[in-house]
XYZ file of C-alpha atoms in Angstrom:
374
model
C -36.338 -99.715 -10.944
C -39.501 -99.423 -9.526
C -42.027 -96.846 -7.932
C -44.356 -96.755 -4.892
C -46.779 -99.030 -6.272
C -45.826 -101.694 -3.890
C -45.052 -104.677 -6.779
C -43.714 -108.090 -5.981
C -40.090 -109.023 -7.208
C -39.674 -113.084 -6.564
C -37.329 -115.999 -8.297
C -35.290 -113.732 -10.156
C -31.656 -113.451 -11.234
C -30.491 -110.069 -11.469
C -26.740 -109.924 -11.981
C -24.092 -108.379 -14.228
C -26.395 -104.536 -14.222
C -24.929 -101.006 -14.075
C -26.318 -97.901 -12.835
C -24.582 -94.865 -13.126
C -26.198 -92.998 -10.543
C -27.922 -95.831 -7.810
C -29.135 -99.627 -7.497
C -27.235 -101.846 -10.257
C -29.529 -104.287 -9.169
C -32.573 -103.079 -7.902
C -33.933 -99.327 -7.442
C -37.365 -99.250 -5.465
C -39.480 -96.554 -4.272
C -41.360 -95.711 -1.542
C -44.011 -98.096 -1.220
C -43.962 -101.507 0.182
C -42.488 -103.613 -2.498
C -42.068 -107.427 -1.754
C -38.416 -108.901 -2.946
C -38.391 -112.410 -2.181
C -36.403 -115.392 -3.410
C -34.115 -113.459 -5.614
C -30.208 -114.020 -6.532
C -29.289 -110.079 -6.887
C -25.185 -110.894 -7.532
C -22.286 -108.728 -9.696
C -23.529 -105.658 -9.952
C -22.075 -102.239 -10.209
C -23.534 -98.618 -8.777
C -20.527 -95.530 -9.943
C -21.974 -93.651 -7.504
C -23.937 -95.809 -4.530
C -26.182 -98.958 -3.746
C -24.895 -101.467 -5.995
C -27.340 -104.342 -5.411
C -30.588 -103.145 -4.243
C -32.036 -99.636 -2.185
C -34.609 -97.368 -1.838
C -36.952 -95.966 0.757
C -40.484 -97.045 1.736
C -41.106 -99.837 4.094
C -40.592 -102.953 1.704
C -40.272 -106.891 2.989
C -36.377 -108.033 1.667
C -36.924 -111.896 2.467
C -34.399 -114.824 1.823
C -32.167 -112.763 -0.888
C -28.458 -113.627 -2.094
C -26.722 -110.173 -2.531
C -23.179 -111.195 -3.416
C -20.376 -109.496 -5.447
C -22.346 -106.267 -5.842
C -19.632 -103.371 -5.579
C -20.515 -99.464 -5.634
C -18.059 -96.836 -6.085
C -19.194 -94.507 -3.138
C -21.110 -95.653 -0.225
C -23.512 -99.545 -0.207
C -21.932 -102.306 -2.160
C -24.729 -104.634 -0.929
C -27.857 -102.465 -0.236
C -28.637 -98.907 0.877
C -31.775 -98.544 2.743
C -34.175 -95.388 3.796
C -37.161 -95.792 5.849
C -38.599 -99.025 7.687
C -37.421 -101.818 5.745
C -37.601 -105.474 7.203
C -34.374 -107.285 5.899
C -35.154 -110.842 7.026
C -32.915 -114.738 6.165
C -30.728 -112.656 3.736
C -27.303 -113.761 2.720
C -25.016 -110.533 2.390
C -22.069 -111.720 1.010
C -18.762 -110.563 -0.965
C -20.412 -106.825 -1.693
C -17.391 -104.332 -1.946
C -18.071 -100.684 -1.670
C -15.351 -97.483 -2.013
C -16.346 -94.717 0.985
C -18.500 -96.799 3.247
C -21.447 -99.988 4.030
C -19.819 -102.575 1.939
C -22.922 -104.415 2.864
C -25.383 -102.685 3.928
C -25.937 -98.467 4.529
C -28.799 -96.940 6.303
C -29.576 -93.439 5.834
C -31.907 -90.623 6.889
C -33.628 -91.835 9.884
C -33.925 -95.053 8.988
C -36.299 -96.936 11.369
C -35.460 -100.482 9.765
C -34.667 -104.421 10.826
C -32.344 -106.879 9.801
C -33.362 -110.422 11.221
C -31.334 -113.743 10.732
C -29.537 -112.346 8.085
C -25.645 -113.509 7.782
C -23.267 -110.524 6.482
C -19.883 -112.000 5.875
C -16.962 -111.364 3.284
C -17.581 -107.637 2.476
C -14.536 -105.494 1.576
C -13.837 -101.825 1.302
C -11.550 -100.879 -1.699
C -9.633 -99.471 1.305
C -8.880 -100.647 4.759
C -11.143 -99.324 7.274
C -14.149 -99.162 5.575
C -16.940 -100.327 7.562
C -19.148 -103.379 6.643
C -22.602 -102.055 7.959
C -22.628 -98.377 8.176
C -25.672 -95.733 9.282
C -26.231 -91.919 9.146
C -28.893 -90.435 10.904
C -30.359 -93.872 11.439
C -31.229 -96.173 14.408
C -31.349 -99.736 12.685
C -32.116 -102.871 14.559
C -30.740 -106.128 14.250
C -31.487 -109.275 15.414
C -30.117 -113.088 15.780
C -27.887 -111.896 12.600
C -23.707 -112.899 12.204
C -21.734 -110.345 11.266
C -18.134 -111.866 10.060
C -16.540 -110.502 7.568
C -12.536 -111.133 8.069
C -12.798 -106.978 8.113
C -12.913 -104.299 10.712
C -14.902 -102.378 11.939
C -17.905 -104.485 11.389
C -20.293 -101.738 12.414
C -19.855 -97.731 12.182
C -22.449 -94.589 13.147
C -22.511 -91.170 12.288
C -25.294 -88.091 12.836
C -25.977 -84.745 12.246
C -27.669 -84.205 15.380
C -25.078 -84.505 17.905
C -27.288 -83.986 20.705
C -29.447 -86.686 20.277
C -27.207 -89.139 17.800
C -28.680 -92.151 16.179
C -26.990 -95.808 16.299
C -27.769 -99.236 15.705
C -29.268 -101.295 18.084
C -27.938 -105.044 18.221
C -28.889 -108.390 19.858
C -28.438 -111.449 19.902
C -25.951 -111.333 17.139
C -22.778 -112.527 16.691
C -20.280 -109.471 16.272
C -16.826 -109.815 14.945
C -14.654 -107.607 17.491
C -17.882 -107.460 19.421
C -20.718 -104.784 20.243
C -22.663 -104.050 22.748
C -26.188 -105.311 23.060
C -28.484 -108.087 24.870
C -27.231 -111.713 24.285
C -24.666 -110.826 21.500
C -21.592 -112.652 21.043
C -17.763 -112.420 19.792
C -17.137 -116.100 18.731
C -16.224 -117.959 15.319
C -19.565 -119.034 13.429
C -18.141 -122.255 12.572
C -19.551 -122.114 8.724
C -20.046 -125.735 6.708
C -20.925 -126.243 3.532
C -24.112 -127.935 2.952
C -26.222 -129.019 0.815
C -27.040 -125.664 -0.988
C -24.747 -123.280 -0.123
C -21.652 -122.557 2.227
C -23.248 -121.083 5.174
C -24.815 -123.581 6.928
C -23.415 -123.694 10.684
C -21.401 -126.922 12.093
C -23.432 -129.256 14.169
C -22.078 -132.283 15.933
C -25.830 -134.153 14.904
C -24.946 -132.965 11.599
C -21.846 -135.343 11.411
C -19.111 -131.630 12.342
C -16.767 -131.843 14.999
C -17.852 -129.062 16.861
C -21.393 -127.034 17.010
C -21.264 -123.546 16.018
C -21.564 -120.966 18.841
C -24.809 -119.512 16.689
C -26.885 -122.382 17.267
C -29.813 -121.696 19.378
C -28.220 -118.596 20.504
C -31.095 -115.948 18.930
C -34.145 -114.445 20.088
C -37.206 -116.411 20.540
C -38.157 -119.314 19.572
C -38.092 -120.403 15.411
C -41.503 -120.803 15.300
C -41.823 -117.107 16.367
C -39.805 -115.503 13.643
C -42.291 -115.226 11.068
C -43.164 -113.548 7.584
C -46.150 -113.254 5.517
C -45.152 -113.972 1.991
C -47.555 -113.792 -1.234
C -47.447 -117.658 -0.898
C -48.244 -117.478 2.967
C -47.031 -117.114 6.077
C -43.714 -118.913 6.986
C -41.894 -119.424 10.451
C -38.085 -119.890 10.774
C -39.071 -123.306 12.208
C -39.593 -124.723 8.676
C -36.037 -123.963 7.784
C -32.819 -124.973 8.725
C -29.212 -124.069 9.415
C -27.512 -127.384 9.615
C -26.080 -129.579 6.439
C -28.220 -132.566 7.643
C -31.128 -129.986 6.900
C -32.779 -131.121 10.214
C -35.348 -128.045 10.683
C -34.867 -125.452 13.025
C -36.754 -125.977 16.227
C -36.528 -124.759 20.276
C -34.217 -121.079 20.133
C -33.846 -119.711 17.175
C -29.621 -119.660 15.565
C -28.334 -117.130 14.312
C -27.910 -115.880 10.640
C -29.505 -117.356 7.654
C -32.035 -120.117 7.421
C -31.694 -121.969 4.078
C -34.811 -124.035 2.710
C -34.390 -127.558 1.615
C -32.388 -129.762 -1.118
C -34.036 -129.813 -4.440
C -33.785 -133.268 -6.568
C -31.021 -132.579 -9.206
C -32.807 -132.407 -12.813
C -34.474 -129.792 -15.332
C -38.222 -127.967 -13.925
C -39.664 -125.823 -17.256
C -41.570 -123.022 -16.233
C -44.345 -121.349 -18.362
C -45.920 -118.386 -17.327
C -49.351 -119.386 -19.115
C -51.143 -122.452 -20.495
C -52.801 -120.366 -23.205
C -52.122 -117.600 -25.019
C -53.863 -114.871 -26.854
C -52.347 -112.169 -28.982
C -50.808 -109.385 -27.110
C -50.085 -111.663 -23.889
C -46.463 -112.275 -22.308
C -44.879 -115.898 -23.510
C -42.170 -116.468 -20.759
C -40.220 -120.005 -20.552
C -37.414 -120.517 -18.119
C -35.477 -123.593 -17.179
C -34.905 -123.810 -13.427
C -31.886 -126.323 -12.825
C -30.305 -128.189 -10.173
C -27.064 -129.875 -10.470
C -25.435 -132.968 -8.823
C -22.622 -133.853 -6.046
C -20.127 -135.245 -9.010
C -21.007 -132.715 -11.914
C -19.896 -129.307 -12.584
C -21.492 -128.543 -15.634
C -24.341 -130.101 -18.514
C -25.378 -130.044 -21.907
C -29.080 -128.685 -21.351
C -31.721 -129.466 -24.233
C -34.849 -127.878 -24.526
C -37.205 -128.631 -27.222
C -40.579 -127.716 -28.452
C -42.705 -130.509 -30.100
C -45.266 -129.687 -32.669
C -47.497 -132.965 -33.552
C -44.332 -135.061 -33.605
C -41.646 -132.444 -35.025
C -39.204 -131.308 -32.655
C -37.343 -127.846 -32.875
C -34.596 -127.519 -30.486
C -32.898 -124.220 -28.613
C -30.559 -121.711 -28.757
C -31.782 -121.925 -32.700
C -34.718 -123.544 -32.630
C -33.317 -125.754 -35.924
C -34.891 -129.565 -36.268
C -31.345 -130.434 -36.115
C -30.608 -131.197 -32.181
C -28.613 -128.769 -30.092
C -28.065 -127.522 -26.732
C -26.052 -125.258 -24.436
C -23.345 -125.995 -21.837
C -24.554 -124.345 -18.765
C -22.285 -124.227 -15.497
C -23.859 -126.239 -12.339
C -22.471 -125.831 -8.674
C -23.430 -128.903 -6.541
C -26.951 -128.428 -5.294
C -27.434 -125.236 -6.366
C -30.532 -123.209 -8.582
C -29.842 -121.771 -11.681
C -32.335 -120.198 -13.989
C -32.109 -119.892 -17.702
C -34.426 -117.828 -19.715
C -35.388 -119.683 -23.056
C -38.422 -117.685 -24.360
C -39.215 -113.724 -23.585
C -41.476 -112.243 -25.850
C -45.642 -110.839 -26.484
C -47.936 -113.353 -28.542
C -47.886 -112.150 -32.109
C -51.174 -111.085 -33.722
C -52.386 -113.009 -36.247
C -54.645 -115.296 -37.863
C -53.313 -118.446 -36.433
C -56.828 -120.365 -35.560
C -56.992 -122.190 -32.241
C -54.151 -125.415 -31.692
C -53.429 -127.047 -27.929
C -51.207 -130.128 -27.433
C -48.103 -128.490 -27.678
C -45.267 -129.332 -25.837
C -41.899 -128.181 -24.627
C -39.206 -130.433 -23.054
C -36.616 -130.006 -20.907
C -33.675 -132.158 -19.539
C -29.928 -132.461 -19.060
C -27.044 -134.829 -19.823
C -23.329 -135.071 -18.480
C -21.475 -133.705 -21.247
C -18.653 -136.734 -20.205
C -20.736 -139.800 -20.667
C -24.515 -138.551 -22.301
C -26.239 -139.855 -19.138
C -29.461 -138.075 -17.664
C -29.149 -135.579 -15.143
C -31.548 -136.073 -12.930
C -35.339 -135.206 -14.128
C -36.483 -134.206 -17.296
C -40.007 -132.370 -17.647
C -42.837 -131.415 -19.973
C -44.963 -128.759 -20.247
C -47.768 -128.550 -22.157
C -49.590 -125.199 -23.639
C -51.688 -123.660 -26.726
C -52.958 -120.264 -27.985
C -55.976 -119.027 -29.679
């Protein structure tokens, strides 16, 4: 969890939590927190919110929430305040009263732009997908299709002037009323990274998808300001050929582009002193014909070579699981630089890479990093 002093959550993967009370995943404040780039997936709230929620007005760019599931009301997210959900992929969330995907509450002021909300469940039938009390949400060039009805429920304590979500431009299972929405079949492909790309006849699909260039303004419009800079909708893309999104924006979630299969180490640091954070991960992408690898990481020492999970001389590895094109993170190191008199030393090296546990060939790229302490 966090509080309101506005911190940055990016590239994480936060799955398989439990919170008894709210946010298996993620519990913010009321600042304005940044959570960007993050796979928040499988967890569970026994009460509410059981991937991510709070209050505040934070940024929520270019998330996964998937197969979160809360007992009472949010599988996916419950939001107070003026959030700005933007490119998010709701997916799968399943929740027990109502909001499997998302739940505003308490005059909620927020917006959910080019987000795609599909494949949220109830625990019961009739519970609704995107639900708000006492709040006036708008959303924007977003698909909601979910297999499930209703899509889209309001409720409010102040009957005589009752708040309700305000949609455009998106396209509504069953339908809602609103500027330029629509009531048609988003004609999902799967792509390069993912499953939600839309069909495009340029893209090699027999038919386009109803969502392209069917959103407000133009891409190049629809943009954020990130802690890495400002990006525009038009450097993303929605088709499987991942030609970038230019002219009218589409609808629902923009993915960013294929990675080269192959092992990336990342090291938090370069050098280290005693008392400072050591963090290694192993970001991974697989391959079209492999479904999982034998991942080797090693740390070289003038020569010697020590090799995880048990950093023995002998060489091991772990069998990690890869879907086609997608990210995966492994952490290999997490710990604070021991004090201690261990002089000065640089040159030392860890290694990464990955072989196809079938016939010991390479996966893709291997990768070094280099570091010391003093």
């Amino acid at each position: 969890s966090t509080s309101s002093h506005d911190p940055i959550i990016s590239n994480n993967i936060i799955t398989e939590n439990c919170a008894v009370r709210s946010g298996g995943g993620i519990s913010y404040g009321s600042g304005s927190c940044q959570i960007i780039n993050n796979l928040i997936s499988d967890n569970v709230s026994e009460d509410m919110c059981g991937g991510l929620g709070g209050s505040g007005s934070p940024l929520i760019f270019n998330n996964i929430v998937s197969g979160n599931k809360a007992t009472n009301y949010a599988g996916g997210m419950k939001l107070t305040g003026s959030p700005v959900v933007a490119n998010c992929l709701i997916t799968d969330n399943i929740c027990g009263v109502r909001g499997s995907a998302i739940y505003f509450s308490n005059t909620s002021k927020g917006s959910v732009v080019n987000c795609t909300i599909s494949g949220n469940l109830g625990s019961v039938s009739g519970i609704p997908v995107v639900a708000s009390y006492d709040a006036s949400p708008e959303f924007y060039n977003c698909i909601l299709w979910n297999e499930s009805v209703p899509e889209v429920s309001a409720s409010s304590s102040y009957p005589t002037n009752p708040a309700f979500p305000y949609i455009h431009y998106c396209d509504v299972q069953d339908g809602y009323p609103g500027t330029g929405n629509i009531d048609a079949h988003p004609l999902y492909a799967d792509g390069p990274l993912g499953s939600y790309y839309l069909s495009h006849t340029e893209a090699g699909q027999a038919t386009t998808s109803p969502c392209v260039d069917a959103g407000r303004k133009d891409a190049s419009e629809i943009c954020f300001d990130l802690p890495s800079g400002r990006t525009c909708l038009n450097e993303w893309t929605t088709r499987t050929d991942e030609v970038k999104d230019t002219g009218q924006t589409d609808m629902g979630f923009h993915y960013s582009f294929y990675e080269p299969p192959g092992v990336d180490l990342l090291l938090n640091d370069t050098m280290f002193e005693a008392g400072e954070p050591f963090k290694l991960r192993a970001y991974c992408v697989g391959t079209d014909n492999v479904s999982e690898a034998d991942l080797y990481v090693a740390l070289e020492v003038f020569g010697q070579f020590w090799f995880w999970p048990d950093w023995q001389q002998i060489p091991s590895h772990k069998r990690i699981d890869l879907t086609s094109g997608s990210v995966h993170y492994y952490f290999i190191l997490d710990f604070t630089w021991p004090d201690g008199e261990f002089g000065s030393i640089d040159g030392l090296n860890f290694w990464g890479a990955m072989f196809d546990p079938v016939d010991g060939e390479l996966i893709g790229n291997y990768d070094k990093v280099t570091f010391g302490y003093r």
